[in-house]
PDB file of C-alpha atoms in Angstrom:
ATOM      1  CA  SER A 266     -43.101  22.473   9.519  1.00 74.00           C
ATOM      2  CA  ALA A 267     -44.367  24.806   6.691  1.00 83.00           C
ATOM      3  CA  VAL A 268     -47.781  24.810   5.030  1.00 91.00           C
ATOM      4  CA  ILE A 269     -47.579  25.302   1.235  1.00 96.00           C
ATOM      5  CA  SER A 270     -50.481  26.368  -0.825  1.00 96.00           C
ATOM      6  CA  GLN A 271     -50.353  26.264  -4.650  1.00 97.00           C
ATOM      7  CA  LYS A 272     -53.039  27.485  -7.110  1.00 97.00           C
ATOM      8  CA  PRO A 273     -54.478  26.470  -9.283  1.00 98.00           C
ATOM      9  CA  SER A 274     -54.804  22.715  -8.074  1.00 97.00           C
ATOM     10  CA  ARG A 275     -55.409  21.772 -11.694  1.00 97.00           C
ATOM     11  CA  ASP A 276     -56.031  23.239 -15.122  1.00 98.00           C
ATOM     12  CA  ILE A 277     -56.892  22.515 -18.714  1.00 98.00           C
ATOM     13  CA  CYS A 278     -54.969  24.600 -21.193  1.00 98.00           C
ATOM     14  CA  GLN A 279     -55.021  25.169 -24.833  1.00 98.00           C
ATOM     15  CA  ARG A 280     -51.550  24.509 -26.580  1.00 98.00           C
ATOM     16  CA  GLY A 281     -49.547  27.729 -27.197  1.00 98.00           C
ATOM     17  CA  THR A 282     -50.926  29.453 -24.173  1.00 98.00           C
ATOM     18  CA  SER A 283     -49.233  30.078 -20.844  1.00 98.00           C
ATOM     19  CA  LEU A 284     -50.035  29.352 -17.178  1.00 98.00           C
ATOM     20  CA  THR A 285     -48.746  30.853 -14.105  1.00 98.00           C
ATOM     21  CA  ILE A 286     -48.897  28.638 -10.860  1.00 98.00           C
ATOM     22  CA  GLN A 287     -48.673  30.323  -7.534  1.00 98.00           C
ATOM     23  CA  CYS A 288     -46.896  29.052  -4.317  1.00 98.00           C
ATOM     24  CA  GLN A 289     -47.449  30.498  -1.069  1.00 97.00           C
ATOM     25  CA  VAL A 290     -45.790  29.399   2.013  1.00 95.00           C
ATOM     26  CA  ASP A 291     -47.222  30.343   5.499  1.00 94.00           C
ATOM     27  CA  SER A 292     -43.568  31.090   6.747  1.00 91.00           C
ATOM     28  CA  GLN A 293     -40.472  32.445   5.660  1.00 90.00           C
ATOM     29  CA  VAL A 294     -38.303  29.936   4.098  1.00 89.00           C
ATOM     30  CA  THR A 295     -34.753  30.176   2.644  1.00 86.00           C
ATOM     31  CA  MET A 296     -35.123  27.621  -0.248  1.00 88.00           C
ATOM     32  CA  MET A 297     -38.009  27.076  -2.782  1.00 94.00           C
ATOM     33  CA  PHE A 298     -38.076  24.632  -5.519  1.00 95.00           C
ATOM     34  CA  TRP A 299     -40.301  23.656  -8.399  1.00 97.00           C
ATOM     35  CA  TYR A 300     -40.509  20.018  -9.347  1.00 97.00           C
ATOM     36  CA  ARG A 301     -42.299  18.302 -12.340  1.00 98.00           C
ATOM     37  CA  GLN A 302     -43.915  14.787 -11.961  1.00 97.00           C
ATOM     38  CA  GLN A 303     -45.181  12.952 -14.931  1.00 93.00           C
ATOM     39  CA  PRO A 304     -47.971  10.439 -14.319  1.00 87.00           C
ATOM     40  CA  GLY A 305     -46.580   7.309 -12.562  1.00 88.00           C
ATOM     41  CA  GLN A 306     -43.141   8.689 -12.216  1.00 92.00           C
ATOM     42  CA  SER A 307     -40.877  10.448 -10.008  1.00 94.00           C
ATOM     43  CA  LEU A 308     -40.300  13.973  -9.255  1.00 96.00           C
ATOM     44  CA  THR A 309     -37.708  15.899 -11.280  1.00 96.00           C
ATOM     45  CA  LEU A 310     -36.365  19.188 -10.146  1.00 95.00           C
ATOM     46  CA  ILE A 311     -36.911  21.903 -12.697  1.00 97.00           C
ATOM     47  CA  ALA A 312     -35.083  24.810 -10.796  1.00 96.00           C
ATOM     48  CA  THR A 313     -34.334  26.332  -7.809  1.00 94.00           C
ATOM     49  CA  ALA A 314     -36.179  29.654  -6.925  1.00 95.00           C
ATOM     50  CA  ASN A 315     -33.654  32.414  -5.717  1.00 90.00           C
ATOM     51  CA  GLN A 316     -35.198  35.217  -3.789  1.00 90.00           C
ATOM     52  CA  GLY A 317     -34.315  38.598  -5.325  1.00 86.00           C
ATOM     53  CA  SER A 318     -31.984  36.725  -8.194  1.00 89.00           C
ATOM     54  CA  GLU A 319     -32.562  34.626 -11.229  1.00 92.00           C
ATOM     55  CA  ALA A 320     -33.682  30.995 -10.716  1.00 95.00           C
ATOM     56  CA  THR A 321     -31.100  28.228 -10.967  1.00 94.00           C
ATOM     57  CA  TYR A 322     -32.294  25.805 -13.643  1.00 96.00           C
ATOM     58  CA  GLU A 323     -31.469  22.190 -13.921  1.00 95.00           C
ATOM     59  CA  SER A 324     -30.260  20.539 -17.081  1.00 95.00           C
ATOM     60  CA  GLY A 325     -33.178  20.452 -19.679  1.00 96.00           C
ATOM     61  CA  PHE A 326     -35.199  23.198 -18.161  1.00 97.00           C
ATOM     62  CA  VAL A 327     -34.766  26.642 -19.421  1.00 97.00           C
ATOM     63  CA  ILE A 328     -35.760  30.175 -18.340  1.00 97.00           C
ATOM     64  CA  ASP A 329     -37.721  31.124 -21.544  1.00 98.00           C
ATOM     65  CA  LYS A 330     -40.027  27.992 -21.059  1.00 98.00           C
ATOM     66  CA  PHE A 331     -40.359  27.989 -17.298  1.00 98.00           C
ATOM     67  CA  PRO A 332     -39.892  31.668 -16.185  1.00 98.00           C
ATOM     68  CA  ILE A 333     -39.760  31.737 -12.194  1.00 98.00           C
ATOM     69  CA  SER A 334     -40.334  34.557  -9.779  1.00 97.00           C
ATOM     70  CA  ARG A 335     -39.593  34.825  -6.296  1.00 96.00           C
ATOM     71  CA  PRO A 336     -40.130  38.594  -4.960  1.00 95.00           C
ATOM     72  CA  ASN A 337     -39.955  37.470  -1.120  1.00 94.00           C
ATOM     73  CA  LEU A 338     -39.168  34.712   1.256  1.00 93.00           C
ATOM     74  CA  THR A 339     -42.779  33.221   1.039  1.00 95.00           C
ATOM     75  CA  PHE A 340     -43.743  33.265  -2.514  1.00 96.00           C
ATOM     76  CA  SER A 341     -42.888  31.931  -5.783  1.00 97.00           C
ATOM     77  CA  THR A 342     -44.440  31.621  -9.196  1.00 98.00           C
ATOM     78  CA  LEU A 343     -43.749  29.150 -12.047  1.00 98.00           C
ATOM     79  CA  THR A 344     -44.884  29.702 -15.449  1.00 98.00           C
ATOM     80  CA  VAL A 345     -45.221  27.145 -18.264  1.00 98.00           C
ATOM     81  CA  SER A 346     -44.967  29.100 -21.482  1.00 98.00           C
ATOM     82  CA  ASN A 347     -46.163  28.149 -24.889  1.00 98.00           C
ATOM     83  CA  MET A 348     -47.388  24.991 -23.757  1.00 98.00           C
ATOM     84  CA  SER A 349     -47.647  21.728 -25.627  1.00 97.00           C
ATOM     85  CA  PRO A 350     -49.466  18.459 -24.612  1.00 96.00           C
ATOM     86  CA  GLU A 351     -45.968  17.363 -23.619  1.00 96.00           C
ATOM     87  CA  ASP A 352     -46.193  19.811 -20.832  1.00 97.00           C
ATOM     88  CA  SER A 353     -49.025  17.921 -19.080  1.00 97.00           C
ATOM     89  CA  SER A 354     -47.932  17.141 -16.028  1.00 97.00           C
ATOM     90  CA  ILE A 355     -48.242  17.760 -12.075  1.00 97.00           C
ATOM     91  CA  TYR A 356     -46.066  20.738 -10.900  1.00 98.00           C
ATOM     92  CA  LEU A 357     -44.984  20.813  -7.319  1.00 98.00           C
ATOM     93  CA  CYS A 358     -43.542  23.693  -5.323  1.00 97.00           C
ATOM     94  CA  SER A 359     -41.444  22.714  -2.222  1.00 96.00           C
ATOM     95  CA  ALA A 360     -39.800  24.755   0.364  1.00 94.00           C
ATOM     96  CA  ARG A 361     -36.957  23.831   2.750  1.00 88.00           C
ATOM     97  CA  GLY A 362     -34.833  25.689   5.560  1.00 78.00           C
ATOM     98  CA  THR A 363     -31.040  26.237   5.351  1.00 71.00           C
ATOM     99  CA  GLY A 364     -30.307  23.842   8.044  1.00 72.00           C
ATOM    100  CA  GLN A 365     -28.337  20.790   6.762  1.00 68.00           C
ATOM    101  CA  PHE A 366     -30.623  18.354   7.977  1.00 73.00           C
ATOM    102  CA  THR A 367     -34.003  19.798   7.263  1.00 79.00           C
ATOM    103  CA  GLU A 368     -36.718  18.092   5.262  1.00 82.00           C
ATOM    104  CA  ALA A 369     -38.548  19.771   2.389  1.00 88.00           C
ATOM    105  CA  PHE A 370     -42.212  20.365   2.342  1.00 93.00           C
ATOM    106  CA  PHE A 371     -44.534  20.253  -0.724  1.00 96.00           C
ATOM    107  CA  GLY A 372     -47.764  21.788  -1.925  1.00 94.00           C
ATOM    108  CA  GLN A 373     -50.421  19.668  -3.157  1.00 96.00           C
ATOM    109  CA  GLY A 374     -49.592  20.099  -6.778  1.00 97.00           C
ATOM    110  CA  THR A 375     -50.893  21.539  -9.706  1.00 98.00           C
ATOM    111  CA  ARG A 376     -52.151  19.017 -12.229  1.00 97.00           C
ATOM    112  CA  LEU A 377     -51.813  20.531 -15.840  1.00 98.00           C
ATOM    113  CA  THR A 378     -53.578  19.240 -18.921  1.00 97.00           C
ATOM    114  CA  VAL A 379     -52.423  20.595 -22.386  1.00 98.00           C
ATOM    115  CA  VAL A 380     -54.958  19.949 -25.290  1.00 97.00           C
TER     116      VAL A 380
ATOM    117  CA  GLY B 265     -31.954  14.825 -15.950  1.00 35.00           C
ATOM    118  CA  GLU B 266     -35.550  13.262 -16.340  1.00 35.00           C
ATOM    119  CA  SER B 267     -36.179   9.851 -15.048  1.00 36.00           C
ATOM    120  CA  VAL B 268     -36.626   6.924 -17.502  1.00 37.00           C
ATOM    121  CA  GLY B 269     -40.300   6.451 -18.198  1.00 40.00           C
ATOM    122  CA  LEU B 270     -41.084   3.086 -16.238  1.00 49.00           C
ATOM    123  CA  HIS B 271     -44.045   2.133 -14.338  1.00 65.00           C
ATOM    124  CA  LEU B 272     -43.536   2.298 -10.671  1.00 79.00           C
ATOM    125  CA  PRO B 273     -43.004  -0.952  -8.933  1.00 90.00           C
ATOM    126  CA  THR B 274     -45.453  -2.179  -6.823  1.00 92.00           C
ATOM    127  CA  LEU B 275     -45.565  -4.070  -3.252  1.00 95.00           C
ATOM    128  CA  SER B 276     -48.635  -5.698  -2.078  1.00 96.00           C
ATOM    129  CA  VAL B 277     -48.824  -6.592   1.349  1.00 97.00           C
ATOM    130  CA  GLN B 278     -51.578  -8.083   3.544  1.00 97.00           C
ATOM    131  CA  GLU B 279     -53.142  -5.861   6.057  1.00 97.00           C
ATOM    132  CA  GLY B 280     -51.273  -6.235   9.680  1.00 97.00           C
ATOM    133  CA  ASP B 281     -48.121  -7.778   7.913  1.00 97.00           C
ATOM    134  CA  ASN B 282     -44.704  -5.713   7.883  1.00 97.00           C
ATOM    135  CA  SER B 283     -43.711  -3.699   4.754  1.00 97.00           C
ATOM    136  CA  ILE B 284     -40.139  -3.124   3.487  1.00 97.00           C
ATOM    137  CA  ILE B 285     -39.616  -0.580   0.724  1.00 97.00           C
ATOM    138  CA  ASN B 286     -35.951  -0.404  -0.715  1.00 96.00           C
ATOM    139  CA  CYS B 287     -34.292   2.259  -2.342  1.00 95.00           C
ATOM    140  CA  ALA B 288     -30.627   2.470  -4.005  1.00 94.00           C
ATOM    141  CA  TYR B 289     -29.209   5.778  -4.346  1.00 92.00           C
ATOM    142  CA  SER B 290     -25.996   6.834  -6.497  1.00 86.00           C
ATOM    143  CA  ASN B 291     -23.966   9.740  -4.996  1.00 87.00           C
ATOM    144  CA  SER B 292     -21.882   8.298  -2.292  1.00 87.00           C
ATOM    145  CA  ALA B 293     -21.440  12.109  -0.962  1.00 86.00           C
ATOM    146  CA  SER B 294     -25.027  12.240  -0.042  1.00 89.00           C
ATOM    147  CA  ASP B 295     -25.325  12.928   3.722  1.00 89.00           C
ATOM    148  CA  TYR B 296     -28.925  13.181   4.326  1.00 91.00           C
ATOM    149  CA  PHE B 297     -32.130  10.936   3.262  1.00 94.00           C
ATOM    150  CA  ILE B 298     -35.591  11.339   3.598  1.00 95.00           C
ATOM    151  CA  TRP B 299     -38.589   8.983   3.024  1.00 97.00           C
ATOM    152  CA  TYR B 300     -41.767  10.620   1.585  1.00 97.00           C
ATOM    153  CA  LYS B 301     -45.323   9.275   1.121  1.00 97.00           C
ATOM    154  CA  GLN B 302     -47.403  10.379  -1.712  1.00 97.00           C
ATOM    155  CA  GLU B 303     -51.101   9.626  -1.870  1.00 96.00           C
ATOM    156  CA  SER B 304     -53.244  10.162  -5.160  1.00 93.00           C
ATOM    157  CA  GLY B 305     -53.744  13.685  -5.892  1.00 92.00           C
ATOM    158  CA  LYS B 306     -51.472  15.130  -3.047  1.00 94.00           C
ATOM    159  CA  GLY B 307     -47.998  16.172  -2.764  1.00 95.00           C
ATOM    160  CA  PRO B 308     -45.201  14.244  -1.050  1.00 96.00           C
ATOM    161  CA  GLN B 309     -45.582  13.951   2.722  1.00 96.00           C
ATOM    162  CA  PHE B 310     -42.567  13.534   5.083  1.00 95.00           C
ATOM    163  CA  ILE B 311     -42.387  10.343   6.796  1.00 96.00           C
ATOM    164  CA  ILE B 312     -38.858   9.905   8.164  1.00 96.00           C
ATOM    165  CA  ASP B 313     -35.267  11.105   7.622  1.00 95.00           C
ATOM    166  CA  ILE B 314     -31.853   9.826   8.421  1.00 95.00           C
ATOM    167  CA  ARG B 315     -28.270  11.322   8.694  1.00 93.00           C
ATOM    168  CA  SER B 316     -25.467   9.656   6.936  1.00 92.00           C
ATOM    169  CA  ASN B 317     -23.692   9.417  10.384  1.00 93.00           C
ATOM    170  CA  MET B 318     -26.591   6.798  11.454  1.00 96.00           C
ATOM    171  CA  ASP B 319     -27.575   3.509  10.130  1.00 96.00           C
ATOM    172  CA  LYS B 320     -30.960   3.111  11.656  1.00 98.00           C
ATOM    173  CA  ARG B 321     -33.753   5.344  12.869  1.00 98.00           C
ATOM    174  CA  GLN B 322     -37.117   4.657  14.216  1.00 97.00           C
ATOM    175  CA  GLY B 323     -40.359   6.827  14.092  1.00 95.00           C
ATOM    176  CA  GLN B 324     -43.919   5.644  14.994  1.00 93.00           C
ATOM    177  CA  ARG B 325     -44.495   2.295  13.075  1.00 96.00           C
ATOM    178  CA  VAL B 326     -41.644   3.201  10.579  1.00 98.00           C
ATOM    179  CA  THR B 327     -37.886   2.317  10.622  1.00 98.00           C
ATOM    180  CA  VAL B 328     -35.181   3.803   8.119  1.00 98.00           C
ATOM    181  CA  LEU B 329     -32.209   1.672   7.479  1.00 98.00           C
ATOM    182  CA  LEU B 330     -29.102   3.260   5.749  1.00 97.00           C
ATOM    183  CA  ASN B 331     -26.358   1.037   4.398  1.00 96.00           C
ATOM    184  CA  LYS B 332     -23.674   3.612   3.090  1.00 93.00           C
ATOM    185  CA  THR B 333     -21.465   0.761   1.942  1.00 94.00           C
ATOM    186  CA  VAL B 334     -23.834  -0.446  -0.875  1.00 94.00           C
ATOM    187  CA  LYS B 335     -25.485   2.811  -1.052  1.00 94.00           C
ATOM    188  CA  HIS B 336     -28.975   1.046   0.042  1.00 95.00           C
ATOM    189  CA  LEU B 337     -31.917   2.628   2.122  1.00 95.00           C
ATOM    190  CA  SER B 338     -34.943   1.014   3.260  1.00 97.00           C
ATOM    191  CA  LEU B 339     -38.231   1.791   4.848  1.00 98.00           C
ATOM    192  CA  GLN B 340     -39.835  -0.635   7.283  1.00 98.00           C
ATOM    193  CA  ILE B 341     -43.430  -0.127   8.048  1.00 98.00           C
ATOM    194  CA  ALA B 342     -44.884  -2.234  10.979  1.00 98.00           C
ATOM    195  CA  ALA B 343     -48.424  -3.753  10.983  1.00 97.00           C
ATOM    196  CA  THR B 344     -49.248  -2.152   7.521  1.00 97.00           C
ATOM    197  CA  GLN B 345     -52.626  -0.492   7.574  1.00 97.00           C
ATOM    198  CA  PRO B 346     -54.863   0.382   4.446  1.00 96.00           C
ATOM    199  CA  GLY B 347     -54.080   4.025   5.155  1.00 96.00           C
ATOM    200  CA  ASP B 348     -50.526   3.173   4.233  1.00 97.00           C
ATOM    201  CA  SER B 349     -51.437   2.413   0.679  1.00 97.00           C
ATOM    202  CA  ALA B 350     -49.532   5.149  -1.302  1.00 97.00           C
ATOM    203  CA  VAL B 351     -46.524   5.631  -3.478  1.00 97.00           C
ATOM    204  CA  TYR B 352     -43.210   5.984  -1.393  1.00 97.00           C
ATOM    205  CA  PHE B 353     -40.222   7.946  -2.385  1.00 97.00           C
ATOM    206  CA  CYS B 354     -36.728   8.156  -1.061  1.00 96.00           C
ATOM    207  CA  ALA B 355     -34.822  11.379  -1.597  1.00 94.00           C
ATOM    208  CA  GLU B 356     -31.373  12.117  -0.942  1.00 92.00           C
ATOM    209  CA  SER B 357     -29.257  15.544  -0.586  1.00 88.00           C
ATOM    210  CA  SER B 358     -25.521  16.466  -0.322  1.00 81.00           C
ATOM    211  CA  VAL B 359     -24.659  19.724   1.379  1.00 69.00           C
ATOM    212  CA  TRP B 360     -21.298  19.628  -0.409  1.00 64.00           C
ATOM    213  CA  ALA B 361     -23.158  20.563  -3.692  1.00 60.00           C
ATOM    214  CA  GLY B 362     -24.333  23.904  -1.773  1.00 63.00           C
ATOM    215  CA  SER B 363     -27.800  23.905  -3.271  1.00 62.00           C
ATOM    216  CA  TYR B 364     -29.889  21.776  -0.718  1.00 76.00           C
ATOM    217  CA  GLN B 365     -31.814  20.160  -3.471  1.00 82.00           C
ATOM    218  CA  LEU B 366     -33.307  16.928  -3.065  1.00 89.00           C
ATOM    219  CA  THR B 367     -32.732  14.071  -5.550  1.00 91.00           C
ATOM    220  CA  PHE B 368     -35.696  11.391  -5.643  1.00 94.00           C
ATOM    221  CA  GLY B 369     -35.796   7.945  -6.404  1.00 93.00           C
ATOM    222  CA  LYS B 370     -38.099   6.240  -8.727  1.00 92.00           C
ATOM    223  CA  GLY B 371     -40.666   5.405  -6.176  1.00 94.00           C
ATOM    224  CA  THR B 372     -42.655   2.275  -4.986  1.00 96.00           C
ATOM    225  CA  LYS B 373     -46.400   1.814  -5.009  1.00 96.00           C
ATOM    226  CA  LEU B 374     -47.443   0.077  -1.947  1.00 97.00           C
ATOM    227  CA  SER B 375     -51.026  -1.709  -1.972  1.00 96.00           C
ATOM    228  CA  VAL B 376     -52.599  -2.913   1.330  1.00 97.00           C
ATOM    229  CA  ILE B 377     -54.699  -5.865   0.922  1.00 95.00           C
ATOM    230  CA  PRO B 378     -57.735  -5.675   3.666  1.00 91.00           C
TER     231      PRO B 378
END
């Protein structure tokens, strides 16, 4: 199993600003993902963070709004840009091995409130 | 795309009873399924998984059943305890898509009555 550390764990931000969330895994992993979870709802995939190349975004999410970096096999960042109150949510980092039948591990999440 | 904004369904169970949480999935090509438990303020935690070539798998106090014919997954928790109170999500993946991403179900909130 992998241990994933996310920071910050929570933040309150002013609208129009940006926040960068960091995700550190305690071992090298092939796959890293970023999810959004709005209160009382399920997890929605934002993007797959690709090491050494641009992230792969899901429908409804764009790079200008959610730029992602992945400089190596243990670290990734997600930036929420030009925030509005609608961006208030929990953002979760996840990591998974390349085996076909391997579970994904999650960080504890970053609870973002935009005021 | 985003999930529809609905409140999570809730299952209330008496302590000591068995719990059954159900999940319907949509992708007939999915070949791997996972149940996660999410406690308040925490990230999802792996409970148990099952591959599509199986229809049942047991863990400690938990059993997952898979019915591919009707695309249905269930999680059974034996002798439910207060510490089992959480939101439970099923997740599916399909290697044929080539991305190893997980798609999550809507979730069920389990409340254990002491």
